XYZ file of C-alpha atoms in Angstrom:
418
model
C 0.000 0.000 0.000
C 3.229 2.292 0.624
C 0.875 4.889 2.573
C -0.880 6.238 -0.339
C -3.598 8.182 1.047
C -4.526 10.745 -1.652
C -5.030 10.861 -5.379
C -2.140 13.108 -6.235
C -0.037 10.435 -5.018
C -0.967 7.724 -7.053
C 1.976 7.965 -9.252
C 4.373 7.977 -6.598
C 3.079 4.864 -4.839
C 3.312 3.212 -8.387
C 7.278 3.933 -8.556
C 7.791 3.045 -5.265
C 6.271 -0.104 -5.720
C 8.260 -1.008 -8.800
C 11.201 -0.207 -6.928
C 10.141 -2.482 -4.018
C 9.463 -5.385 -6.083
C 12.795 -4.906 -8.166
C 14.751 -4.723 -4.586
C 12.468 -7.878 -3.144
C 14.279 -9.818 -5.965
C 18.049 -9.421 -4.734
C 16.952 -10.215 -0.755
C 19.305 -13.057 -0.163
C 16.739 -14.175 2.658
C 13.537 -13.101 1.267
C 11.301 -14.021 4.548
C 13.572 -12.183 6.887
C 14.453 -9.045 4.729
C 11.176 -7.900 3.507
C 10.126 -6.348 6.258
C 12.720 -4.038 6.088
C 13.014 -3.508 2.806
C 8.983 -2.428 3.258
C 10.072 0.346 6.045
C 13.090 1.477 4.086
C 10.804 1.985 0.302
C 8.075 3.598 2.992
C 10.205 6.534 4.385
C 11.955 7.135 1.294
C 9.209 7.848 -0.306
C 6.702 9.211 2.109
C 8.989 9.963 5.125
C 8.612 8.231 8.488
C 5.758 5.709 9.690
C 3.097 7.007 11.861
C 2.475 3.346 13.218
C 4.341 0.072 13.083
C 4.318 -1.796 10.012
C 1.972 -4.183 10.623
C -0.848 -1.908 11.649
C 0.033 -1.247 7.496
C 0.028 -4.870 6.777
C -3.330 -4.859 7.517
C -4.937 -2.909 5.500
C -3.094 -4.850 2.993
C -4.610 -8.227 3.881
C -8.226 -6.389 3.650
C -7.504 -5.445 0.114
C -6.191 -8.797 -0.662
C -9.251 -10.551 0.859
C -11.515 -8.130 -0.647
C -9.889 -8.606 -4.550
C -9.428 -12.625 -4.048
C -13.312 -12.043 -3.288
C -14.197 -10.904 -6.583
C -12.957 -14.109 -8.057
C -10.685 -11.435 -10.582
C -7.426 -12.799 -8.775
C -5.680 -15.503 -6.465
C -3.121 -14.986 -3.894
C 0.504 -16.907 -4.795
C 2.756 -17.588 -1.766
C 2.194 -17.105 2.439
C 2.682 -14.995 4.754
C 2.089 -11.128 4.333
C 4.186 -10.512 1.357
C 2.353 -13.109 -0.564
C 1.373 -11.984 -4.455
C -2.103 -11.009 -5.852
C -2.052 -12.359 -9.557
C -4.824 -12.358 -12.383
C -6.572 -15.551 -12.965
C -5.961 -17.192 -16.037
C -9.556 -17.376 -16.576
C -10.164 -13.453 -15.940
C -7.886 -11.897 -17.953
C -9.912 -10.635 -20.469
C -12.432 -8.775 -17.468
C -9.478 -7.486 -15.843
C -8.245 -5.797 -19.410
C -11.837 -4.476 -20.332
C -11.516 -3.173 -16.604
C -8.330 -1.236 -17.317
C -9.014 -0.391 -20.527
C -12.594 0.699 -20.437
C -14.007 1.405 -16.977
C -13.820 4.768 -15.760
C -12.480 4.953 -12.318
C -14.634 7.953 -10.486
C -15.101 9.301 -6.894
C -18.850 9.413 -6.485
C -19.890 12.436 -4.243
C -23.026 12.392 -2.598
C -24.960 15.309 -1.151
C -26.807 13.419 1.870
C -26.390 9.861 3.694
C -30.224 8.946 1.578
C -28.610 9.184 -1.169
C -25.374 6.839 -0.270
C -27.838 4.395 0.997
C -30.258 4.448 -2.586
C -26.692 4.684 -4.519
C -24.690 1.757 -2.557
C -28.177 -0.436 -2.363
C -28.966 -0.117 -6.489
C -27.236 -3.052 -8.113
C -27.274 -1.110 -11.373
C -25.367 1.898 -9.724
C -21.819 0.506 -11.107
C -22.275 -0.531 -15.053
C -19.161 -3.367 -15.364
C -17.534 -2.665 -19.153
C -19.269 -6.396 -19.862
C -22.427 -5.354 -19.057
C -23.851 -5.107 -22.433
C -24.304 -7.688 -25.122
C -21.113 -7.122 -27.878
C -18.609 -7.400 -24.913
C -20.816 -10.418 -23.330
C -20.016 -11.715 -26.261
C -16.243 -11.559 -25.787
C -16.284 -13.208 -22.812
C -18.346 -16.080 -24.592
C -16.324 -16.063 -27.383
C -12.551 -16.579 -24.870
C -14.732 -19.569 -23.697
C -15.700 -21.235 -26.868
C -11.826 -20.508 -28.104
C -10.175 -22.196 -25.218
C -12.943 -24.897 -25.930
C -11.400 -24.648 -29.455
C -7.744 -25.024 -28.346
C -8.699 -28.213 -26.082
C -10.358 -29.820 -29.202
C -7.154 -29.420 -31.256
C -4.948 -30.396 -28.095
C -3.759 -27.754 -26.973
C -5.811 -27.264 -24.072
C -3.871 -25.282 -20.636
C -5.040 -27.676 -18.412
C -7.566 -30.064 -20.174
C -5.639 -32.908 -22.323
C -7.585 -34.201 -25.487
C -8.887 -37.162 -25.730
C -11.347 -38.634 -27.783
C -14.411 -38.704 -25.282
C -13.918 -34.756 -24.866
C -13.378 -33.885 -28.479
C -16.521 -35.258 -28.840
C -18.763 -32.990 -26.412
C -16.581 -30.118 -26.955
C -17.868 -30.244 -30.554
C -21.374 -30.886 -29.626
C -21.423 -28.304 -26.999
C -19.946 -25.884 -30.013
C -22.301 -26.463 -32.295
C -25.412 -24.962 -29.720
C -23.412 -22.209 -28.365
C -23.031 -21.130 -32.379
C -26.321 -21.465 -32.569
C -27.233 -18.955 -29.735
C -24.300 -16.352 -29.938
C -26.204 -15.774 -34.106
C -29.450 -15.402 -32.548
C -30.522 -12.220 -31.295
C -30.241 -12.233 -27.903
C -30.510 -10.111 -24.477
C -27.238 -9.756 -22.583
C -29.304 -12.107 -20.006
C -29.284 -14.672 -22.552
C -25.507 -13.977 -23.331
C -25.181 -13.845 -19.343
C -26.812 -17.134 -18.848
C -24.976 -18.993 -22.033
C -21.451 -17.813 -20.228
C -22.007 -19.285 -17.380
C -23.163 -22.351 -18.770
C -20.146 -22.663 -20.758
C -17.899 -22.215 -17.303
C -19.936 -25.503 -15.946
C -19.071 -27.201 -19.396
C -15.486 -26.295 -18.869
C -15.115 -26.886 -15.173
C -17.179 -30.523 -15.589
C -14.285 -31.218 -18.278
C -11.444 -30.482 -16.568
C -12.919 -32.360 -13.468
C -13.847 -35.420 -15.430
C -10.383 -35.203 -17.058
C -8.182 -35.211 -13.936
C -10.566 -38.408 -12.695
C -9.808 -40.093 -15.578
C -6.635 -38.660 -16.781
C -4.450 -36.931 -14.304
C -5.502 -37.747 -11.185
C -2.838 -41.146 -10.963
C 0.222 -39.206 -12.600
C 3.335 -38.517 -10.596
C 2.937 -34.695 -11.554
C -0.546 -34.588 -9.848
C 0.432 -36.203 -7.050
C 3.358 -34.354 -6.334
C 1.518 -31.407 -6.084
C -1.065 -32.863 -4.057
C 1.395 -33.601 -1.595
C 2.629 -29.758 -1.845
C -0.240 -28.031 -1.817
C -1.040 -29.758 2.057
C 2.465 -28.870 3.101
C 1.555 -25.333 1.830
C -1.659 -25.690 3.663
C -0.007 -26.682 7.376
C 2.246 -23.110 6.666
C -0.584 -21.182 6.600
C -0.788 -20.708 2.678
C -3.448 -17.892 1.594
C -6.599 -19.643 1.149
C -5.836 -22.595 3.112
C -9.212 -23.189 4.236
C -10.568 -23.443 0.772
C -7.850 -25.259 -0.097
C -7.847 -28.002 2.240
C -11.661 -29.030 0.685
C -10.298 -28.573 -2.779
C -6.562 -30.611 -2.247
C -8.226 -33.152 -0.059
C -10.999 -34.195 -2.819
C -8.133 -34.578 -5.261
C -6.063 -36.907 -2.798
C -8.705 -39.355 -2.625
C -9.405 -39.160 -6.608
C -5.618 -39.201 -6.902
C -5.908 -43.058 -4.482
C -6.450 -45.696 -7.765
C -9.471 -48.540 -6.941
C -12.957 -48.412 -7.713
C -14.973 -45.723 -6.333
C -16.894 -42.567 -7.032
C -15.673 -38.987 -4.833
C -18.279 -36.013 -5.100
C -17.643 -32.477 -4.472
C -20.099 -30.221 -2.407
C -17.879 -27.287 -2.686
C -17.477 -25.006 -5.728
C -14.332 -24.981 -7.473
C -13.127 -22.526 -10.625
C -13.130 -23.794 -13.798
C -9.845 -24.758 -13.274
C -10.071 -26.838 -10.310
C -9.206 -23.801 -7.966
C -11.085 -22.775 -4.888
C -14.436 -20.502 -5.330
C -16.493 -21.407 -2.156
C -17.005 -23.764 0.676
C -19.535 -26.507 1.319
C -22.473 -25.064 2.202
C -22.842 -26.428 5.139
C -26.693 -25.933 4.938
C -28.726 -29.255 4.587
C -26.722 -31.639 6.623
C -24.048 -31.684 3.857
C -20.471 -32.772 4.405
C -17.698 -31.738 2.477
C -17.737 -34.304 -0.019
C -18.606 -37.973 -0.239
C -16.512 -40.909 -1.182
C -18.753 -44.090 -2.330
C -17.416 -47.724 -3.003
C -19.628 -50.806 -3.329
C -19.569 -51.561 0.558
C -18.679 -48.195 2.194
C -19.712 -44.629 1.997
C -16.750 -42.482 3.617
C -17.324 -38.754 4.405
C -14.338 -36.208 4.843
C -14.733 -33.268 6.754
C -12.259 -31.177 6.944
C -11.118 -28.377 9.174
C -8.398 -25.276 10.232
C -10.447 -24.726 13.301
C -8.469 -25.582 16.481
C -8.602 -25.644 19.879
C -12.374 -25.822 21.673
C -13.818 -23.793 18.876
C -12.904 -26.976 16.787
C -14.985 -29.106 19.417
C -17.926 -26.339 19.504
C -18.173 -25.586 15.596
C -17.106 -28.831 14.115
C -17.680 -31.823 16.064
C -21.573 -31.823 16.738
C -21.753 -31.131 12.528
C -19.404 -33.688 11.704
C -21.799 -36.098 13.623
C -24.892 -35.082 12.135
C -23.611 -35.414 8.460
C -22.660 -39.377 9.740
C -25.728 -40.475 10.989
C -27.835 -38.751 8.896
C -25.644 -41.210 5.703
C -26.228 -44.066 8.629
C -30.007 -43.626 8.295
C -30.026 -43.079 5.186
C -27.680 -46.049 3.777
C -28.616 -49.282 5.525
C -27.298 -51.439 2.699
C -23.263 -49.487 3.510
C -21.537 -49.150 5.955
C -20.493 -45.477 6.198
C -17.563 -43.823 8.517
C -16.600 -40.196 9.060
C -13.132 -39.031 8.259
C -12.248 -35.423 10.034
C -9.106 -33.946 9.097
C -7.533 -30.535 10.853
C -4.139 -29.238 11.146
C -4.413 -30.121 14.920
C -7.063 -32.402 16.957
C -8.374 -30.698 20.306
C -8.826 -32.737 23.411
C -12.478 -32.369 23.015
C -12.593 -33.412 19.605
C -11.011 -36.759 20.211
C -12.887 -37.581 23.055
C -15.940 -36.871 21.283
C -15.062 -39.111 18.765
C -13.991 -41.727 20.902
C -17.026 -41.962 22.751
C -19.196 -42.196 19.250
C -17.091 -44.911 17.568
C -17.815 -46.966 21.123
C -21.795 -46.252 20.928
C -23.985 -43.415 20.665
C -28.007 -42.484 21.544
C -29.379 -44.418 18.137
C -28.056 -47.768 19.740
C -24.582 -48.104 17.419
C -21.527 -46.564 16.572
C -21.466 -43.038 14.840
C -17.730 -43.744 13.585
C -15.290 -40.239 13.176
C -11.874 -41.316 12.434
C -9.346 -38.028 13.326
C -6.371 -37.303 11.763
C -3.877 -34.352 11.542
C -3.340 -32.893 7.860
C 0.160 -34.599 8.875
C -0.682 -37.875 9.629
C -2.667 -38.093 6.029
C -0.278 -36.709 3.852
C 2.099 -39.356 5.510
C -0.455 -41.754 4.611
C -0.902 -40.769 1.471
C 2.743 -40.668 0.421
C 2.546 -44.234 1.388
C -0.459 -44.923 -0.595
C 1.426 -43.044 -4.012
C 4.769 -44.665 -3.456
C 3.607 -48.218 -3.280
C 0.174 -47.819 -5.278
C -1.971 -48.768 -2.959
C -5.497 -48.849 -3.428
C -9.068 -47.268 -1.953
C -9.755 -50.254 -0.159
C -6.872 -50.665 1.548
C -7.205 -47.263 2.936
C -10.583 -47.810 4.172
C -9.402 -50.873 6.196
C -7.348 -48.690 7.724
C -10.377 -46.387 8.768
C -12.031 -49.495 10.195
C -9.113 -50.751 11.916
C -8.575 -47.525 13.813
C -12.433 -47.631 14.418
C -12.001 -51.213 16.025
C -8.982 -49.765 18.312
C -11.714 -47.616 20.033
C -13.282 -50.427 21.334
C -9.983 -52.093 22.600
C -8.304 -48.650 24.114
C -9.046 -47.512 27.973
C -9.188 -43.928 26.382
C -9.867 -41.205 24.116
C -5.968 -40.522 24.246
C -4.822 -44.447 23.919
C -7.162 -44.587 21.340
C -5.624 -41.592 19.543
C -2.071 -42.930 20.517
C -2.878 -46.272 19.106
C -4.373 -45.169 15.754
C -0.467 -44.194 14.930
C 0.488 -47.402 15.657
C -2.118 -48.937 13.785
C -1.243 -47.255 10.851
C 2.600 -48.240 10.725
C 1.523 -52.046 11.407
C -1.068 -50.914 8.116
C 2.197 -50.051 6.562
C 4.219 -53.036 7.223
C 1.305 -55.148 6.159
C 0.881 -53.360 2.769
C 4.375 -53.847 1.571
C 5.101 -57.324 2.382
């Protein structure tokens, strides 16, 4: 932000930003240095701080939230010098944005007037707002749609199976963009072209992608990101942990009930309205459910717990031909939160077990760079969700019980390689 508090200095912040980021490159230790570097670019060019830097920092992370919001950009990176970058699918709205939008301070006579201004949805006219440039934003679509059908798709490989619907799918969007139609119509046809896309792309990594050692890798990145505190992380622990079980080979079928971009990316949690769990993971026998959490300590136990149970039973009712356990994942486990569990997997108030198996983010990415390096399959990782279930009923408590669930899964280990 480089304490830019008037328009006149607009052009100053811009320069002393360029000169930031062109210093930021030659820090030898980039996490240590910065903040430094941030102080010394501040008083040079606006003289000294009025408060400590992080009262600045702040206001950055507000304007980061607030731009990651408008699904424009994504955040690259942790920690507070992380960087804002375009998404690959909005770069054409962020160029009609700088090109033609017209940037004005509105001035308004009484508080009435803020209100009926700030309330109007139609107060702020987006350069897309109208048909011909609705079109444009249709017509990026239908190209990249174009690119994947002759192969050279950014992140949606070619095969015959999507060649197929891609030209299908062309041949009706043709149809409507030489019709006349409202900017409704337009509005409606692009965002049924971003579910085309993003149903693509997630049927190709299930059935293309998901097993290579490239995906995997990343997989295995992305939660080591996550347990730094990554930008995002929350979102990103839904998104990453869906993949991971795709990413396990065997027969089974993993469904989503969060939104993701139309290139797998984070847009929005579960909804958590409904009784809905994160996502669902269905084999012939077993239905597993994976929550997963950031919260820690007892507002883990107070938010978390009594939901995680409820999505359980209510797939216990529901499901009396499979057998269905809950899987609750979080960077830590609270006290309360185990014990809970522990107590459920023993018996509960319908007569049987509501079974919550607990793990750290740690303890499953260890599990899954087992399950990657020796190609182990979905059922063998469910046994190990029912084996740690049976050690509840063995164990004198919650905290044995949690102790002997990382024993169980090195004898799991041992078992699977010999």
């Amino acid at each position: 932000m480089f304490g830019c508090i008037d328009r006149k200095q607009i052009t100053k912040t811009v320069e002393t930003i360029k000169k930031f980021k062109f210093e930021y490159e030659k820090l030898a230790n980039k996490v240590r240095e910065v903040e430094n570097l941030c102080i010394k670019m501040y008083e040079k060019s606006f003289g000294k701080m009025d408060n400590k830097l992080a009262s600045y920092l702040d206001y950055a992370d507000a304007l980061f939230r607030s731009l990651i919001y408008t699904g424009l950009f994504y955040s690259h990176g942790r920690g507070n010098f992380s960087k804002l970058r375009i998404c690959e699918h909005s770069k054409l709205k962020v160029k009609l944005l700088t090109e033609e939008y017209i940037f004005l301070e509105k001035k308004f006579a009484t508080v009435s007037e803020y209100m009926a201004w700030f309330g109007d949805p139609d107060s702020i006219l987006l350069p897309w707002n109208n048909v011909e440039k609705r079109k444009l934003l249709v017509k990026e679509k239908t190209d990249l749609l174009r690119q994947i059908k002759n192969g050279n798709g950014r992140y949606i490989q070619k095969t015959p199976k999507i060649e197929k619907k891609i030209e299908q799918n062309l041949k009706i969007i043709d149809k409507i963009l030489n019709s006349k139609t409202s900017d409704t119509d337009i509005k409606v046809l692009e965002k049924d072209i971003i579910t085309f896309i993003t149903n693509l792309n997630e049927e190709n990594f299930k059935e293309e992608l998901a097993y290579t050692e490239k995906a995997r890798a990343e997989i295995l990145e992305r939660f080591e990101c996550i347990l730094k505190d990554d930008d995002m992380s929350a979102l990103w622990l839904e998104v990453n942990t869906w993949k991971s079980l795709i990413s396990i080979k065997g027969e089974k079928e993993v469904k989503r009930n969060f939104n993701i971009e139309e290139d797998l990316t984070p847009k929005s949690f579960a909804p958590g309205i409904g009784n809905t769990p994160d996502m669902e993971l269905y084999t012939d026998d077993y239905i597993i459910l994976p929550e997963v959490s950031l919260m820690t300590g007892v507002r883990q136990w107070e938010h978390e717990g009594s939901s995680v149970i409820d999505h359980v039973y209510k797939f216990i009712k529901d499901n009396d031909e499979k057998k269905v356990f809950g899987l609750f994942i979080s960077s830590s486990i609270n006290v309360r939160t185990k014990w809970q569990f522990f107590i459920l997997n023993r018996e509960s108030w319908i007569g049987k077990p509501v079974p919550v198996i607990p793990m750290t983010i740690e303890m499953y990415n260890d599990i899954l760079k087992f399950i990657y390096e020796h190609e182990i399959e979905i059922c063998e990782f469910i046994n190990l969700i029912i084996e740690i279930h049976k050690l509840s009923l063995s164990s004198k408590d919650f905290d044995c019980w949690y102790d002997n669930s990382k024993d169980a899964i090195k004898i799991w280990k041992t078992k699977n390689i010999a």
